[in-house]
mmCIF file of C-alpha atoms in Angstrom:
data_model
loop_
_atom_site.group_PDB
_atom_site.id
_atom_site.type_symbol
_atom_site.label_atom_id
_atom_site.label_comp_id
_atom_site.label_asym_id
_atom_site.label_seq_id
_atom_site.Cartn_x
_atom_site.Cartn_y
_atom_site.Cartn_z
ATOM 1 C CA GLU A 1 -6.871 1.350 -13.536
ATOM 2 C CA THR A 2 -3.241 2.471 -12.610
ATOM 3 C CA GLY A 3 -1.398 1.293 -15.529
ATOM 4 C CA VAL A 4 0.666 -1.074 -13.222
ATOM 5 C CA THR A 5 0.675 -4.716 -14.043
ATOM 6 C CA GLN A 6 1.694 -7.768 -12.341
ATOM 7 C CA SER A 7 2.222 -11.234 -13.419
ATOM 8 C CA PRO A 8 1.312 -14.002 -12.608
ATOM 9 C CA THR A 9 -2.155 -13.235 -10.982
ATOM 10 C CA HIS A 10 -2.049 -16.473 -8.843
ATOM 11 C CA LEU A 11 0.711 -18.964 -7.932
ATOM 12 C CA ILE A 12 0.908 -22.209 -5.939
ATOM 13 C CA LYS A 13 4.341 -23.411 -4.840
ATOM 14 C CA THR A 14 5.514 -26.035 -2.417
ATOM 15 C CA ARG A 15 7.802 -25.127 0.542
ATOM 16 C CA GLY A 16 11.730 -24.822 -0.236
ATOM 17 C CA GLN A 17 10.732 -23.984 -4.055
ATOM 18 C CA GLN A 18 11.687 -20.693 -5.678
ATOM 19 C CA VAL A 19 9.303 -18.096 -7.282
ATOM 20 C CA THR A 20 9.717 -14.900 -9.410
ATOM 21 C CA LEU A 21 7.141 -12.380 -9.686
ATOM 22 C CA ARG A 22 6.947 -9.714 -12.362
ATOM 23 C CA CYS A 23 5.849 -6.008 -12.385
ATOM 24 C CA SER A 24 5.470 -3.336 -15.146
ATOM 25 C CA SER A 25 5.420 0.169 -13.840
ATOM 26 C CA GLN A 26 3.232 2.843 -15.014
ATOM 27 C CA SER A 27 4.233 4.900 -18.000
ATOM 28 C CA GLY A 28 6.479 7.682 -16.824
ATOM 29 C CA HIS A 29 7.386 6.149 -13.471
ATOM 30 C CA ASN A 30 10.990 5.115 -12.637
ATOM 31 C CA THR A 31 10.488 3.757 -9.082
ATOM 32 C CA VAL A 32 8.999 0.410 -8.079
ATOM 33 C CA SER A 33 8.197 -0.740 -4.449
ATOM 34 C CA TRP A 34 7.105 -4.344 -3.572
ATOM 35 C CA TYR A 35 4.845 -5.003 -0.437
ATOM 36 C CA GLN A 36 3.718 -8.132 0.997
ATOM 37 C CA GLN A 37 0.064 -8.401 2.354
ATOM 38 C CA ALA A 38 -0.944 -11.329 4.657
ATOM 39 C CA LEU A 39 -4.549 -11.956 5.170
ATOM 40 C CA GLY A 40 -6.157 -9.431 7.459
ATOM 41 C CA GLN A 41 -2.914 -7.237 7.501
ATOM 42 C CA GLY A 42 -1.913 -3.883 5.934
ATOM 43 C CA PRO A 43 0.737 -4.253 3.263
ATOM 44 C CA GLN A 44 4.383 -4.538 4.610
ATOM 45 C CA PHE A 45 7.150 -2.917 2.737
ATOM 46 C CA ILE A 46 9.787 -5.329 1.229
ATOM 47 C CA PHE A 47 12.054 -2.911 -0.908
ATOM 48 C CA GLN A 48 12.129 -0.205 -3.392
ATOM 49 C CA TYR A 49 13.988 0.017 -6.710
ATOM 50 C CA TYR A 50 14.814 3.383 -8.181
ATOM 51 C CA ARG A 51 16.707 3.487 -11.579
ATOM 52 C CA GLU A 52 17.863 -0.202 -11.251
ATOM 53 C CA GLU A 53 19.365 0.159 -7.736
ATOM 54 C CA GLU A 54 17.664 -0.923 -4.445
ATOM 55 C CA ASN A 55 16.626 2.284 -2.679
ATOM 56 C CA GLY A 56 15.506 1.063 0.539
ATOM 57 C CA ARG A 57 14.583 -2.293 2.192
ATOM 58 C CA GLY A 58 12.208 -3.435 4.925
ATOM 59 C CA ASN A 59 12.493 -5.931 7.464
ATOM 60 C CA PHE A 60 12.634 -9.055 5.196
ATOM 61 C CA PRO A 61 15.362 -11.721 4.991
ATOM 62 C CA PRO A 62 17.953 -11.844 2.113
ATOM 63 C CA ARG A 63 15.925 -14.727 0.298
ATOM 64 C CA PHE A 64 13.674 -11.946 -0.919
ATOM 65 C CA SER A 65 15.558 -10.305 -3.679
ATOM 66 C CA GLY A 66 14.650 -8.088 -6.524
ATOM 67 C CA LEU A 67 15.805 -6.519 -9.837
ATOM 68 C CA GLN A 68 14.771 -3.516 -11.679
ATOM 69 C CA PHE A 69 15.396 -3.291 -15.782
ATOM 70 C CA PRO A 70 16.214 -0.412 -17.926
ATOM 71 C CA ASN A 71 12.547 0.009 -18.843
ATOM 72 C CA TYR A 72 11.743 0.257 -14.997
ATOM 73 C CA SER A 73 9.839 -3.175 -14.933
ATOM 74 C CA SER A 74 10.718 -5.123 -11.884
ATOM 75 C CA GLU A 75 10.972 -8.561 -10.506
ATOM 76 C CA LEU A 76 10.635 -9.930 -7.023
ATOM 77 C CA ASN A 77 12.425 -13.137 -6.444
ATOM 78 C CA VAL A 78 11.842 -15.531 -3.377
ATOM 79 C CA ASN A 79 14.143 -18.422 -2.497
ATOM 80 C CA ALA A 80 13.465 -21.318 -0.171
ATOM 81 C CA LEU A 81 9.719 -20.780 0.065
ATOM 82 C CA GLU A 82 8.149 -21.054 3.599
ATOM 83 C CA LEU A 83 4.509 -21.536 4.468
ATOM 84 C CA ASP A 84 4.339 -17.967 5.888
ATOM 85 C CA ASP A 85 5.317 -16.370 2.549
ATOM 86 C CA SER A 86 1.637 -17.097 1.526
ATOM 87 C CA ALA A 87 0.316 -13.640 0.880
ATOM 88 C CA LEU A 88 -0.701 -11.041 -1.855
ATOM 89 C CA TYR A 89 2.309 -9.449 -3.153
ATOM 90 C CA LEU A 90 1.841 -5.966 -4.415
ATOM 91 C CA CYS A 91 3.893 -3.923 -6.765
ATOM 92 C CA ALA A 92 3.578 -0.014 -6.643
ATOM 93 C CA SER A 93 5.063 2.398 -9.081
ATOM 94 C CA SER A 94 5.937 5.987 -8.259
ATOM 95 C CA GLY A 95 5.367 9.283 -10.102
ATOM 96 C CA GLN A 96 5.536 12.913 -9.084
ATOM 97 C CA THR A 97 2.227 14.376 -7.966
ATOM 98 C CA SER A 98 2.465 17.975 -6.955
ATOM 99 C CA GLY A 99 6.078 17.398 -5.991
ATOM 100 C CA GLU A 100 5.625 14.271 -3.891
ATOM 101 C CA GLU A 101 5.899 10.586 -4.580
ATOM 102 C CA THR A 102 2.553 8.831 -4.665
ATOM 103 C CA GLN A 103 2.408 5.058 -5.086
ATOM 104 C CA TYR A 104 0.120 3.452 -7.226
ATOM 105 C CA PHE A 105 -0.518 -0.323 -6.810
ATOM 106 C CA GLY A 106 -0.942 -2.940 -9.467
ATOM 107 C CA PRO A 107 -3.479 -5.745 -9.071
ATOM 108 C CA GLY A 108 -1.088 -8.181 -7.034
ATOM 109 C CA THR A 109 -0.138 -11.768 -7.288
ATOM 110 C CA ARG A 110 -1.508 -14.082 -4.766
ATOM 111 C CA LEU A 111 0.886 -16.810 -3.693
ATOM 112 C CA LEU A 112 0.079 -19.892 -2.029
ATOM 113 C CA VAL A 113 2.807 -22.079 -0.596
ATOM 114 C CA LEU A 114 1.976 -25.631 0.401
ATOM 115 C CA GLN B 1 9.123 0.066 15.128
ATOM 116 C CA LYS B 2 7.358 2.770 13.310
ATOM 117 C CA GLU B 3 3.445 2.137 13.520
ATOM 118 C CA VAL B 4 0.344 3.181 12.209
ATOM 119 C CA GLU B 5 -2.645 2.330 14.318
ATOM 120 C CA GLN B 6 -6.285 2.104 12.951
ATOM 121 C CA ASN B 7 -9.401 0.802 14.449
ATOM 122 C CA SER B 8 -10.096 -2.463 12.843
ATOM 123 C CA GLY B 9 -13.935 -2.024 12.966
ATOM 124 C CA PRO B 10 -16.089 -2.850 11.400
ATOM 125 C CA LEU B 11 -17.584 0.625 11.188
ATOM 126 C CA SER B 12 -21.178 0.260 10.119
ATOM 127 C CA VAL B 13 -23.048 3.528 8.993
ATOM 128 C CA PRO B 14 -26.349 3.718 7.118
ATOM 129 C CA GLU B 15 -26.636 4.926 3.444
ATOM 130 C CA GLY B 16 -26.282 8.708 3.223
ATOM 131 C CA ALA B 17 -24.463 9.167 6.534
ATOM 132 C CA ILE B 18 -20.912 10.540 7.317
ATOM 133 C CA ALA B 19 -18.235 7.857 7.811
ATOM 134 C CA SER B 20 -15.307 8.832 9.967
ATOM 135 C CA LEU B 21 -12.025 7.006 9.736
ATOM 136 C CA ASN B 22 -9.191 7.588 12.064
ATOM 137 C CA CYS B 23 -5.527 6.755 12.140
ATOM 138 C CA THR B 24 -2.557 7.569 14.452
ATOM 139 C CA TYR B 25 1.185 7.237 13.612
ATOM 140 C CA SER B 26 4.302 7.153 15.568
ATOM 141 C CA ASP B 27 7.108 8.615 13.340
ATOM 142 C CA ARG B 28 7.138 12.202 13.665
ATOM 143 C CA GLY B 29 9.379 12.282 10.600
ATOM 144 C CA SER B 30 6.734 11.201 8.334
ATOM 145 C CA GLN B 31 5.966 13.842 5.647
ATOM 146 C CA SER B 32 3.015 12.299 3.475
ATOM 147 C CA PHE B 33 -0.128 10.609 4.249
ATOM 148 C CA PHE B 34 -2.349 8.503 2.316
ATOM 149 C CA TRP B 35 -5.653 6.865 2.324
ATOM 150 C CA TYR B 36 -6.210 3.563 -0.011
ATOM 151 C CA ARG B 37 -9.336 1.783 -0.381
ATOM 152 C CA GLN B 38 -9.176 -1.979 -0.702
ATOM 153 C CA TYR B 39 -12.305 -4.154 -1.665
ATOM 154 C CA SER B 40 -12.063 -7.675 -0.976
ATOM 155 C CA GLY B 41 -9.707 -9.776 -3.056
ATOM 156 C CA LYS B 42 -8.430 -6.532 -4.728
ATOM 157 C CA SER B 43 -5.208 -4.433 -4.580
ATOM 158 C CA PRO B 44 -5.293 -0.956 -2.653
ATOM 159 C CA GLU B 45 -6.627 2.070 -4.689
ATOM 160 C CA LEU B 46 -5.583 5.502 -3.902
ATOM 161 C CA ILE B 47 -8.417 7.744 -2.552
ATOM 162 C CA MET B 48 -6.560 10.956 -1.216
ATOM 163 C CA PHE B 49 -3.272 12.150 -0.119
ATOM 164 C CA ILE B 50 -2.324 14.950 2.178
ATOM 165 C CA TYR B 51 0.960 16.484 3.086
ATOM 166 C CA SER B 52 0.034 19.900 5.011
ATOM 167 C CA ASN B 53 -1.842 20.257 8.400
ATOM 168 C CA GLY B 54 -5.645 20.866 7.861
ATOM 169 C CA ASP B 55 -8.183 19.731 5.576
ATOM 170 C CA LYS B 56 -8.346 18.498 1.970
ATOM 171 C CA GLU B 57 -11.431 17.796 0.225
ATOM 172 C CA ASP B 58 -11.925 15.892 -2.876
ATOM 173 C CA GLY B 59 -15.682 15.129 -3.834
ATOM 174 C CA ARG B 60 -17.271 13.295 -1.002
ATOM 175 C CA PHE B 61 -13.892 12.560 0.643
ATOM 176 C CA THR B 62 -12.104 14.960 3.147
ATOM 177 C CA ALA B 63 -8.684 14.203 4.665
ATOM 178 C CA GLN B 64 -7.581 15.909 7.710
ATOM 179 C CA LEU B 65 -4.194 15.994 9.061
ATOM 180 C CA ASN B 66 -2.697 17.080 12.467
ATOM 181 C CA LYS B 67 1.008 16.623 12.561
ATOM 182 C CA ALA B 68 1.159 17.710 16.331
ATOM 183 C CA SER B 69 -1.079 15.247 17.351
ATOM 184 C CA GLN B 70 0.119 12.541 14.777
ATOM 185 C CA TYR B 71 -3.375 12.060 13.580
ATOM 186 C CA VAL B 72 -4.974 11.734 10.209
ATOM 187 C CA SER B 73 -8.594 11.072 9.446
ATOM 188 C CA LEU B 74 -10.792 10.330 6.458
ATOM 189 C CA LEU B 75 -14.605 11.513 6.273
ATOM 190 C CA ILE B 76 -16.972 10.210 3.698
ATOM 191 C CA ARG B 77 -20.003 12.247 3.133
ATOM 192 C CA ASP B 78 -23.254 10.752 1.748
ATOM 193 C CA SER B 79 -21.873 7.164 2.168
ATOM 194 C CA GLN B 80 -22.943 4.679 -0.353
ATOM 195 C CA PRO B 81 -23.074 0.764 -0.226
ATOM 196 C CA SER B 82 -20.226 0.973 -2.904
ATOM 197 C CA ASP B 83 -18.023 2.506 -0.485
ATOM 198 C CA SER B 84 -18.168 -0.577 1.740
ATOM 199 C CA ALA B 85 -14.405 -1.765 1.750
ATOM 200 C CA THR B 86 -11.425 -1.652 4.024
ATOM 201 C CA TYR B 87 -9.689 1.623 4.259
ATOM 202 C CA LEU B 88 -5.966 1.552 4.653
ATOM 203 C CA CYS B 89 -4.161 4.645 6.143
ATOM 204 C CA ALA B 90 -0.538 4.936 5.027
ATOM 205 C CA VAL B 91 2.525 7.271 6.075
ATOM 206 C CA THR B 92 5.863 7.470 4.411
ATOM 207 C CA ASN B 93 8.992 6.500 6.374
ATOM 208 C CA GLN B 94 11.496 9.480 6.886
ATOM 209 C CA ALA B 95 13.360 8.403 3.951
ATOM 210 C CA GLY B 96 10.371 8.810 1.820
ATOM 211 C CA THR B 97 10.730 5.522 0.217
ATOM 212 C CA ALA B 98 8.282 3.181 2.131
ATOM 213 C CA LEU B 99 4.720 3.400 2.934
ATOM 214 C CA ILE B 100 3.885 2.268 6.532
ATOM 215 C CA PHE B 101 0.407 0.955 6.464
ATOM 216 C CA GLY B 102 -2.225 0.261 9.269
ATOM 217 C CA LYS B 103 -4.160 -2.888 9.450
ATOM 218 C CA GLY B 104 -7.033 -1.082 7.907
ATOM 219 C CA THR B 105 -10.696 -0.230 9.140
ATOM 220 C CA THR B 106 -13.473 -2.071 7.495
ATOM 221 C CA LEU B 107 -16.403 -0.019 6.521
ATOM 222 C CA SER B 108 -19.979 -1.429 5.965
ATOM 223 C CA VAL B 109 -22.690 1.007 4.551
ATOM 224 C CA SER B 110 -26.149 -0.399 4.638
ATOM 225 C CA SER B 111 -28.925 0.598 2.291
#
């Protein structure tokens, strides 16, 4: 267990709806990254939050947005859901390991868009 | 587009054998390299990280890095059926913020 938690575990939405996914980082970690993993693919980087600011963003449209709170927990919001948004959404928190950032993943939220 | 390439497999080895998993990456600016294991329906679990050229050993696992060839590998000695999973290679982007993943190699260890 990494100490990273995510909620909910599973979610079913319909096209056009909005969804909010939540993540609590591992104790002592101040950085949270979000990834999307489609079936049979590797995770794709959505964005990273460091001390409540966006610290990098992947190739995802603006309808994917996020927040980080003072306790370093984070939310991923997706507006105007599309069928292709169906995927496993992974949150990873970062800490210092031998001076480098190592990302530890939570259990994920599986989103199905109908 | 920065890429990480892995042979998708499946790679099949008998119990007790050595499994060799390979990965190449395109961004010469990548500084950190990771191997994650992912069981079906689960999230990725960190196995190894390596930052310097050469070998790094941890139990039955050895990671090898060659930055000149832009090549990372993972050796699993004395493979066990419980090692059957998808192995994801990941490298950091130049900013060090994102992990860029390959599609993963599926390993099957038969008893």
